[in-house]
mmCIF file of C-alpha atoms in Angstrom:
data_model
loop_
_atom_site.group_PDB
_atom_site.id
_atom_site.type_symbol
_atom_site.label_atom_id
_atom_site.label_comp_id
_atom_site.label_asym_id
_atom_site.label_seq_id
_atom_site.Cartn_x
_atom_site.Cartn_y
_atom_site.Cartn_z
ATOM 1 C CA MET A 1472 50.491 153.192 -16.846
ATOM 2 C CA ILE A 1473 46.897 152.243 -15.944
ATOM 3 C CA LYS A 1474 47.237 153.922 -12.525
ATOM 4 C CA MET A 1475 48.612 157.127 -13.876
ATOM 5 C CA ASN A 1476 45.927 157.232 -16.580
ATOM 6 C CA ARG A 1477 43.316 156.965 -13.851
ATOM 7 C CA VAL A 1478 44.890 159.823 -11.921
ATOM 8 C CA ALA A 1479 44.994 161.918 -15.139
ATOM 9 C CA LEU A 1480 41.292 161.255 -15.818
ATOM 10 C CA ALA A 1481 40.465 162.247 -12.249
ATOM 11 C CA VAL A 1482 42.390 165.476 -12.557
ATOM 12 C CA LEU A 1483 40.699 166.286 -15.871
ATOM 13 C CA ALA A 1484 37.251 165.555 -14.389
ATOM 14 C CA VAL A 1485 38.042 168.045 -11.541
ATOM 15 C CA LEU A 1486 39.335 170.683 -13.928
ATOM 16 C CA GLY A 1487 36.418 170.189 -16.232
ATOM 17 C CA THR A 1488 33.786 171.011 -13.606
ATOM 18 C CA GLY A 1489 34.491 174.666 -13.404
ATOM 19 C CA THR A 1490 30.958 175.742 -12.555
ATOM 20 C CA VAL A 1491 30.600 173.245 -9.797
ATOM 21 C CA MET A 1492 34.040 174.177 -8.398
ATOM 22 C CA ALA A 1493 33.109 177.899 -8.254
ATOM 23 C CA GLN A 1494 29.832 177.187 -6.424
ATOM 24 C CA SER A 1495 31.555 174.880 -3.976
ATOM 25 C CA ASN A 1496 34.503 177.125 -3.310
ATOM 26 C CA VAL A 1497 37.046 174.335 -4.362
ATOM 27 C CA THR A 1498 40.670 175.408 -4.652
ATOM 28 C CA LEU A 1499 43.672 173.730 -6.340
ATOM 29 C CA TYR A 1500 46.903 174.493 -4.497
ATOM 30 C CA GLY A 1501 50.446 173.282 -4.043
ATOM 31 C CA ARG A 1502 54.083 173.980 -4.121
ATOM 32 C CA ILE A 1503 57.203 172.746 -5.861
ATOM 33 C CA ASN A 1504 60.410 172.934 -3.841
ATOM 34 C CA THR A 1505 63.730 171.498 -5.402
ATOM 35 C CA THR A 1506 67.364 171.852 -4.496
ATOM 36 C CA ILE A 1507 70.725 170.950 -5.951
ATOM 37 C CA GLU A 1508 73.004 169.734 -3.186
ATOM 38 C CA ARG A 1509 76.512 168.593 -2.309
ATOM 39 C CA GLN A 1510 75.954 166.178 0.570
ATOM 40 C CA GLU A 1511 78.526 164.404 2.730
ATOM 41 C CA ILE A 1512 77.354 161.271 4.632
ATOM 42 C CA GLY A 1513 80.155 159.962 6.806
ATOM 43 C CA ASN A 1514 83.133 159.907 4.408
ATOM 44 C CA THR A 1515 81.122 159.699 1.214
ATOM 45 C CA ASN A 1516 80.335 162.772 -0.908
ATOM 46 C CA VAL A 1517 77.549 162.966 -3.394
ATOM 47 C CA ASN A 1518 76.066 165.583 -5.795
ATOM 48 C CA LYS A 1519 72.331 165.234 -6.101
ATOM 49 C CA MET A 1520 69.009 166.879 -6.759
ATOM 50 C CA GLU A 1521 66.531 166.708 -3.868
ATOM 51 C CA ASN A 1522 62.775 167.086 -3.504
ATOM 52 C CA ASN A 1523 61.749 169.252 -0.565
ATOM 53 C CA SER A 1524 58.297 167.958 0.249
ATOM 54 C CA SER A 1525 56.659 169.177 -2.993
ATOM 55 C CA ARG A 1526 52.931 168.654 -2.997
ATOM 56 C CA TRP A 1527 49.554 169.530 -4.624
ATOM 57 C CA GLY A 1528 46.151 169.376 -3.239
ATOM 58 C CA ILE A 1529 42.427 170.213 -3.537
ATOM 59 C CA ARG A 1530 40.520 171.751 -0.714
ATOM 60 C CA GLY A 1531 36.947 173.061 -0.535
ATOM 61 C CA VAL A 1532 34.243 174.366 1.857
ATOM 62 C CA GLU A 1533 30.486 174.590 1.692
ATOM 63 C CA ASP A 1534 28.508 177.078 3.708
ATOM 64 C CA LEU A 1535 25.631 175.101 5.339
ATOM 65 C CA GLY A 1536 24.038 178.139 6.977
ATOM 66 C CA GLY A 1537 23.758 179.136 10.548
ATOM 67 C CA GLY A 1538 27.548 179.428 10.846
ATOM 68 C CA LEU A 1539 28.076 175.687 10.034
ATOM 69 C CA LYS A 1540 30.487 174.741 7.282
ATOM 70 C CA ALA A 1541 31.567 171.407 5.732
ATOM 71 C CA GLY A 1542 34.973 171.071 4.191
ATOM 72 C CA PHE A 1543 37.571 168.694 2.775
ATOM 73 C CA VAL A 1544 41.295 168.529 2.024
ATOM 74 C CA LEU A 1545 43.060 166.014 -0.330
ATOM 75 C CA GLU A 1546 46.782 166.421 -0.590
ATOM 76 C CA SER A 1547 49.350 164.365 -2.448
ATOM 77 C CA GLY A 1548 53.097 164.518 -2.247
ATOM 78 C CA PHE A 1549 55.323 163.992 -5.268
ATOM 79 C CA ALA A 1550 58.998 163.957 -6.077
ATOM 80 C CA SER A 1551 59.832 167.153 -7.869
ATOM 81 C CA ASP A 1552 63.188 165.807 -9.012
ATOM 82 C CA THR A 1553 61.743 162.758 -10.852
ATOM 83 C CA GLY A 1554 58.005 163.676 -11.324
ATOM 84 C CA MET A 1555 57.089 160.391 -9.546
ATOM 85 C CA GLY A 1556 54.464 159.982 -6.833
ATOM 86 C CA SER A 1557 55.513 159.744 -3.198
ATOM 87 C CA SER A 1558 54.259 156.134 -2.773
ATOM 88 C CA SER A 1559 56.455 153.106 -3.196
ATOM 89 C CA THR A 1560 54.632 152.227 -6.474
ATOM 90 C CA GLY A 1561 55.189 155.755 -7.867
ATOM 91 C CA ALA A 1562 51.496 156.442 -8.113
ATOM 92 C CA LEU A 1563 49.936 159.730 -6.901
ATOM 93 C CA THR A 1564 48.024 159.197 -3.656
ATOM 94 C CA PHE A 1565 46.541 161.438 -1.029
ATOM 95 C CA GLY A 1566 48.828 160.127 1.645
ATOM 96 C CA ARG A 1567 49.828 163.539 2.917
ATOM 97 C CA GLN A 1568 46.372 164.509 3.868
ATOM 98 C CA SER A 1569 42.852 163.315 3.237
ATOM 99 C CA GLU A 1570 40.102 164.608 5.579
ATOM 100 C CA VAL A 1571 36.513 165.695 5.829
ATOM 101 C CA ASN A 1572 35.556 168.344 8.486
ATOM 102 C CA LEU A 1573 32.739 170.319 10.003
ATOM 103 C CA SER A 1574 33.244 173.672 11.659
ATOM 104 C CA GLY A 1575 31.156 176.382 13.278
ATOM 105 C CA ASN A 1576 30.845 178.466 16.444
ATOM 106 C CA PHE A 1577 31.560 175.213 18.373
ATOM 107 C CA GLY A 1578 35.007 174.768 16.812
ATOM 108 C CA LYS A 1579 36.093 172.240 14.208
ATOM 109 C CA VAL A 1580 35.942 168.411 13.973
ATOM 110 C CA ARG A 1581 38.130 166.527 11.532
ATOM 111 C CA LEU A 1582 38.106 162.944 10.251
ATOM 112 C CA GLY A 1583 40.758 161.183 8.210
ATOM 113 C CA ASN A 1584 44.501 161.417 7.686
ATOM 114 C CA PHE A 1585 46.459 164.495 8.724
ATOM 115 C CA PHE A 1586 49.671 165.588 10.481
ATOM 116 C CA PRO A 1587 49.626 166.052 14.310
ATOM 117 C CA GLY A 1588 48.770 169.350 15.757
ATOM 118 C CA SER A 1589 51.536 169.011 18.349
ATOM 119 C CA TYR A 1590 54.110 169.154 15.650
ATOM 120 C CA PHE A 1591 52.715 172.311 14.032
ATOM 121 C CA ALA A 1592 52.484 174.014 17.445
ATOM 122 C CA THR A 1593 56.116 173.450 18.271
ATOM 123 C CA ALA A 1594 58.813 172.123 15.842
ATOM 124 C CA ASP A 1595 57.330 173.202 12.593
ATOM 125 C CA TYR A 1596 56.412 176.734 13.949
ATOM 126 C CA VAL A 1597 60.110 177.665 14.350
ATOM 127 C CA SER A 1598 61.385 175.974 11.217
ATOM 128 C CA MET A 1599 61.346 179.161 9.149
ATOM 129 C CA HIS A 1600 64.088 178.868 6.554
ATOM 130 C CA ASN A 1601 62.705 176.029 4.490
ATOM 131 C CA HIS A 1602 59.494 175.115 6.304
ATOM 132 C CA ASP A 1603 61.071 171.927 7.899
ATOM 133 C CA THR A 1604 61.652 170.160 4.572
ATOM 134 C CA GLY A 1605 64.512 168.580 2.667
ATOM 135 C CA SER A 1606 68.004 167.897 4.101
ATOM 136 C CA SER A 1607 67.887 170.806 6.504
ATOM 137 C CA SER A 1608 64.650 169.639 8.163
ATOM 138 C CA ASP A 1609 64.660 169.171 11.899
ATOM 139 C CA ALA A 1610 66.399 165.767 12.374
ATOM 140 C CA LEU A 1611 65.987 165.759 16.161
ATOM 141 C CA TYR A 1612 62.286 166.159 16.879
ATOM 142 C CA PHE A 1613 60.617 162.894 17.557
ATOM 143 C CA ASP A 1614 56.875 161.997 17.991
ATOM 144 C CA PRO A 1615 56.091 158.425 19.121
ATOM 145 C CA VAL A 1616 52.587 158.464 17.574
ATOM 146 C CA TRP A 1617 53.629 159.790 14.152
ATOM 147 C CA PHE A 1618 56.415 157.314 13.749
ATOM 148 C CA ALA A 1619 54.562 154.286 15.233
ATOM 149 C CA SER A 1620 54.540 151.594 12.520
ATOM 150 C CA GLY A 1621 50.926 150.861 11.446
ATOM 151 C CA LEU A 1622 49.578 154.047 13.231
ATOM 152 C CA GLY A 1623 51.302 157.088 11.689
ATOM 153 C CA THR A 1624 48.913 160.022 10.717
ATOM 154 C CA ALA A 1625 45.927 157.955 9.586
ATOM 155 C CA ASN A 1626 42.539 157.007 10.971
ATOM 156 C CA LYS A 1627 42.317 160.144 13.158
ATOM 157 C CA ILE A 1628 39.510 162.175 14.712
ATOM 158 C CA SER A 1629 40.274 165.595 16.140
ATOM 159 C CA TYR A 1630 38.433 168.517 17.752
ATOM 160 C CA THR A 1631 39.716 172.082 17.732
ATOM 161 C CA THR A 1632 38.239 174.694 19.984
ATOM 162 C CA PRO A 1633 37.164 178.129 18.819
ATOM 163 C CA SER A 1634 39.680 180.955 19.754
ATOM 164 C CA PHE A 1635 39.435 182.133 23.443
ATOM 165 C CA GLY A 1636 41.335 185.403 23.445
ATOM 166 C CA GLY A 1637 43.994 184.068 21.148
ATOM 167 C CA LEU A 1638 44.052 180.519 22.670
ATOM 168 C CA THR A 1639 43.095 177.445 20.627
ATOM 169 C CA VAL A 1640 43.416 173.816 21.691
ATOM 170 C CA GLU A 1641 43.264 170.733 19.459
ATOM 171 C CA GLY A 1642 42.983 167.133 20.620
ATOM 172 C CA SER A 1643 43.075 164.016 18.437
ATOM 173 C CA VAL A 1644 42.849 160.266 18.654
ATOM 174 C CA SER A 1645 44.663 157.878 16.182
ATOM 175 C CA MET A 1646 42.688 154.641 16.001
ATOM 176 C CA HIS A 1647 44.755 151.445 15.978
ATOM 177 C CA GLU A 1648 42.053 149.444 14.221
ATOM 178 C CA LYS A 1649 43.882 146.291 15.328
ATOM 179 C CA ALA A 1650 46.597 146.777 12.672
ATOM 180 C CA SER A 1651 48.740 143.705 12.123
ATOM 181 C CA THR A 1652 51.927 145.867 12.088
ATOM 182 C CA LEU A 1653 51.266 146.997 15.734
ATOM 183 C CA ALA A 1654 52.666 144.724 18.440
ATOM 184 C CA LYS A 1655 50.454 146.578 20.955
ATOM 185 C CA LYS A 1656 46.818 147.380 19.968
ATOM 186 C CA LYS A 1657 46.751 150.958 21.384
ATOM 187 C CA ASN A 1658 45.371 154.205 20.180
ATOM 188 C CA GLY A 1659 47.601 157.195 19.769
ATOM 189 C CA TYR A 1660 46.724 160.559 21.430
ATOM 190 C CA ASP A 1661 47.775 164.114 20.476
ATOM 191 C CA LEU A 1662 47.155 167.461 22.222
ATOM 192 C CA ALA A 1663 48.175 170.873 20.872
ATOM 193 C CA ALA A 1664 47.771 174.479 22.159
ATOM 194 C CA ASN A 1665 48.491 177.805 20.576
ATOM 195 C CA TYR A 1666 48.391 181.128 22.199
ATOM 196 C CA ASN A 1667 48.989 184.398 20.444
ATOM 197 C CA LEU A 1668 49.645 187.603 22.344
ATOM 198 C CA GLY A 1669 50.561 190.122 19.683
ATOM 199 C CA ALA A 1670 54.196 189.782 18.947
ATOM 200 C CA LEU A 1671 54.569 186.852 21.287
ATOM 201 C CA ALA A 1672 53.385 183.405 20.087
ATOM 202 C CA LEU A 1673 53.371 180.449 22.468
ATOM 203 C CA GLY A 1674 52.707 176.752 21.726
ATOM 204 C CA ALA A 1675 52.652 173.375 23.383
ATOM 205 C CA GLY A 1676 52.283 169.796 22.161
ATOM 206 C CA TYR A 1677 51.811 166.398 23.800
ATOM 207 C CA SER A 1678 51.496 162.948 22.204
ATOM 208 C CA GLN A 1679 51.498 159.453 23.537
ATOM 209 C CA PHE A 1680 51.466 155.844 22.104
ATOM 210 C CA ASP A 1681 51.241 153.166 24.763
ATOM 211 C CA ALA A 1682 54.130 153.958 27.315
ATOM 212 C CA ASP A 1683 56.024 156.254 24.797
ATOM 213 C CA LYS A 1684 55.262 159.948 25.066
ATOM 214 C CA GLN A 1685 56.697 163.390 24.322
ATOM 215 C CA LEU A 1686 55.902 166.981 25.593
ATOM 216 C CA ALA A 1687 57.269 170.049 23.811
ATOM 217 C CA LEU A 1688 56.962 173.842 24.576
ATOM 218 C CA ARG A 1689 57.510 176.651 22.026
ATOM 219 C CA ALA A 1690 57.856 180.368 21.991
ATOM 220 C CA ALA A 1691 58.412 182.821 19.128
ATOM 221 C CA TYR A 1692 58.755 186.619 19.359
ATOM 222 C CA THR A 1693 58.718 189.192 16.517
ATOM 223 C CA PHE A 1694 60.327 192.648 16.972
ATOM 224 C CA GLY A 1695 60.898 194.844 13.954
ATOM 225 C CA GLN A 1696 62.787 192.950 11.224
ATOM 226 C CA PHE A 1697 63.687 190.109 13.617
ATOM 227 C CA VAL A 1698 61.899 186.890 14.503
ATOM 228 C CA VAL A 1699 63.430 184.638 17.180
ATOM 229 C CA GLY A 1700 61.976 181.338 18.425
ATOM 230 C CA GLY A 1701 62.660 177.951 19.890
ATOM 231 C CA TYR A 1702 61.284 174.837 21.426
ATOM 232 C CA TYR A 1703 62.072 172.331 24.108
ATOM 233 C CA GLN A 1704 61.051 168.700 23.868
ATOM 234 C CA ARG A 1705 61.079 165.880 26.508
ATOM 235 C CA ASN A 1706 60.786 162.247 25.365
ATOM 236 C CA ASP A 1707 60.067 159.321 27.665
ATOM 237 C CA GLU A 1708 60.094 155.885 26.012
ATOM 238 C CA GLU A 1709 59.875 152.250 27.251
ATOM 239 C CA LEU A 1710 62.954 151.064 25.324
ATOM 240 C CA ARG A 1711 65.291 154.063 24.954
ATOM 241 C CA GLY A 1712 64.468 155.820 28.118
ATOM 242 C CA THR A 1713 64.372 159.635 28.400
ATOM 243 C CA ARG A 1714 65.803 162.414 26.276
ATOM 244 C CA ASN A 1715 65.834 166.206 26.208
ATOM 245 C CA ASN A 1716 65.889 168.094 22.847
ATOM 246 C CA PHE A 1717 65.791 171.811 22.054
ATOM 247 C CA ARG A 1718 66.092 174.056 19.084
ATOM 248 C CA LEU A 1719 66.650 177.871 18.749
ATOM 249 C CA SER A 1720 66.083 179.740 15.437
ATOM 250 C CA GLY A 1721 66.214 183.254 14.138
ATOM 251 C CA MET A 1722 65.352 185.234 10.997
ATOM 252 C CA TYR A 1723 66.238 188.778 9.935
ATOM 253 C CA THR A 1724 64.402 190.266 6.905
ATOM 254 C CA LEU A 1725 65.823 193.113 4.748
ATOM 255 C CA GLY A 1726 63.673 193.937 1.789
ATOM 256 C CA ALA A 1727 63.270 190.781 -0.201
ATOM 257 C CA SER A 1728 66.145 189.101 1.629
ATOM 258 C CA GLU A 1729 65.862 186.708 4.596
ATOM 259 C CA PHE A 1730 68.835 185.642 6.740
ATOM 260 C CA HIS A 1731 68.286 182.488 8.783
ATOM 261 C CA ALA A 1732 70.149 180.633 11.469
ATOM 262 C CA ASN A 1733 69.130 177.718 13.762
ATOM 263 C CA VAL A 1734 70.689 175.261 16.013
ATOM 264 C CA GLY A 1735 69.357 172.177 17.730
ATOM 265 C CA HIS A 1736 70.748 169.704 20.256
ATOM 266 C CA ALA A 1737 69.445 166.336 21.488
ATOM 267 C CA ASN A 1738 70.893 164.833 24.604
ATOM 268 C CA ALA A 1739 71.631 161.082 24.671
ATOM 269 C CA TRP A 1740 68.792 158.699 25.436
ATOM 270 C CA SER A 1741 69.284 157.501 29.011
ATOM 271 C CA ARG A 1742 69.435 153.878 27.862
ATOM 272 C CA VAL A 1743 71.431 154.314 24.695
ATOM 273 C CA GLY A 1744 75.122 155.230 25.103
ATOM 274 C CA ASP A 1745 76.633 158.238 23.222
ATOM 275 C CA SER A 1746 73.375 158.777 21.394
ATOM 276 C CA GLY A 1747 73.411 162.701 21.404
ATOM 277 C CA ALA A 1748 73.615 164.965 18.403
ATOM 278 C CA THR A 1749 73.765 168.558 17.393
ATOM 279 C CA GLN A 1750 72.357 170.135 14.212
ATOM 280 C CA TRP A 1751 72.836 173.602 12.853
ATOM 281 C CA THR A 1752 71.811 175.496 9.676
ATOM 282 C CA LEU A 1753 72.705 178.778 8.080
ATOM 283 C CA GLY A 1754 70.467 179.968 5.225
ATOM 284 C CA TYR A 1755 69.607 182.881 2.906
ATOM 285 C CA ASN A 1756 66.307 183.280 1.021
ATOM 286 C CA TYR A 1757 65.471 185.866 -1.670
ATOM 287 C CA ASN A 1758 61.829 186.428 -2.345
ATOM 288 C CA LEU A 1759 61.231 187.016 -6.060
ATOM 289 C CA SER A 1760 57.569 187.424 -5.325
ATOM 290 C CA LYS A 1761 55.037 186.380 -2.703
ATOM 291 C CA ARG A 1762 54.946 182.926 -4.213
ATOM 292 C CA THR A 1763 58.499 182.345 -5.483
ATOM 293 C CA LYS A 1764 61.857 182.439 -3.660
ATOM 294 C CA VAL A 1765 65.415 181.306 -4.421
ATOM 295 C CA TYR A 1766 67.538 180.167 -1.464
ATOM 296 C CA GLY A 1767 70.699 178.542 -0.325
ATOM 297 C CA TYR A 1768 71.765 176.914 2.948
ATOM 298 C CA TYR A 1769 74.455 174.914 4.630
ATOM 299 C CA THR A 1770 73.356 172.339 7.295
ATOM 300 C CA LYS A 1771 75.302 169.973 9.432
ATOM 301 C CA VAL A 1772 74.397 167.114 11.872
ATOM 302 C CA ASP A 1773 77.074 165.966 14.251
ATOM 303 C CA ASN A 1774 76.279 162.587 15.611
ATOM 304 C CA LYS A 1775 77.876 160.975 18.628
ATOM 305 C CA SER A 1776 79.133 157.362 18.194
ATOM 306 C CA GLY A 1777 75.724 155.892 19.196
ATOM 307 C CA ALA A 1778 73.598 158.330 17.168
ATOM 308 C CA SER A 1779 72.454 158.005 13.549
ATOM 309 C CA TYR A 1780 70.319 161.098 12.825
ATOM 310 C CA MET A 1781 69.997 161.822 9.075
ATOM 311 C CA THR A 1782 72.345 159.034 8.201
ATOM 312 C CA GLY A 1783 70.988 155.736 9.615
ATOM 313 C CA VAL A 1784 74.662 154.820 10.430
ATOM 314 C CA LYS A 1785 75.814 155.189 13.998
ATOM 315 C CA GLY A 1786 78.537 157.785 14.475
ATOM 316 C CA ALA A 1787 78.348 159.042 10.886
ATOM 317 C CA ASP A 1788 77.885 162.836 10.426
ATOM 318 C CA PHE A 1789 75.798 164.544 7.774
ATOM 319 C CA SER A 1790 76.233 167.872 5.933
ATOM 320 C CA SER A 1791 74.844 169.516 2.826
ATOM 321 C CA PHE A 1792 75.306 172.737 0.875
ATOM 322 C CA ALA A 1793 72.182 173.399 -1.185
ATOM 323 C CA LEU A 1794 70.700 175.879 -3.659
ATOM 324 C CA GLY A 1795 66.989 175.764 -4.427
ATOM 325 C CA VAL A 1796 63.888 177.274 -5.849
ATOM 326 C CA ARG A 1797 60.509 177.177 -4.089
ATOM 327 C CA HIS A 1798 57.297 178.120 -5.894
ATOM 328 C CA ALA A 1799 53.752 178.126 -4.470
ATOM 329 C CA PHE A 1800 50.512 178.030 -6.421
#
């Protein structure tokens, strides 16, 4: 109760400084995304309500003159099905994103906690139907830096170049800070590139932690009411060996309706037997407005006997039929 009261007081303090917020260009934003689902995990069926990465945040920017700007982002996840925070204690934290940045003609420098640019340049870019959230999120993409225990997305410094004819490049370092949870005291490295050529959008991402690394390439093309895209990922790890992973996705829009389909396949790790898997999703979204949509989808992950994507149980498959509402503010 004490923690929640402190959060409430902090929010009231922010909302109570309307004049300061207006002068500093501070914005409150977020989204609530919730589904009702019928899931099957192995041979077990369950009806449940799911949170799909709901979040709220505060971001701001100050013009320092001469083209230089200072900014910040504070973003907190929460469980829309229970109202609890995303941390293990249930408290609201800014664990999703907490950064300060400087930008100008030279590009942009960021300090803090934020998701890797390589992910946004590849896997997230083609996850169109529910923005890579919830039970239909991409189960096969894997980043060794993001999922390194004790490293994750925190303690990062990144630099993003200005646009050169549609090309931007971002590089970042995740500092290990001699974390006790890391067996090897190594920094993590991430590199992302995005190149937009009108209807064609290209991307690439590379990340590495110690001897574990991944490289991914992405393309998306828009023609009329259709958008098609996909990515290819190559993983190379010390323990599990190598693996190839790809995903193809497509969207067709008709008025307020969106029709979605995607399929992904991960080959077996070279040192883990029968560890391949296939995931596919069919979805329909109806946009009630620019900020609100209702949607439904069916998703399925077929795991080989040595794979446990989405289930944590080797050989067990996963599927879900879901109906949801997504609102952004």
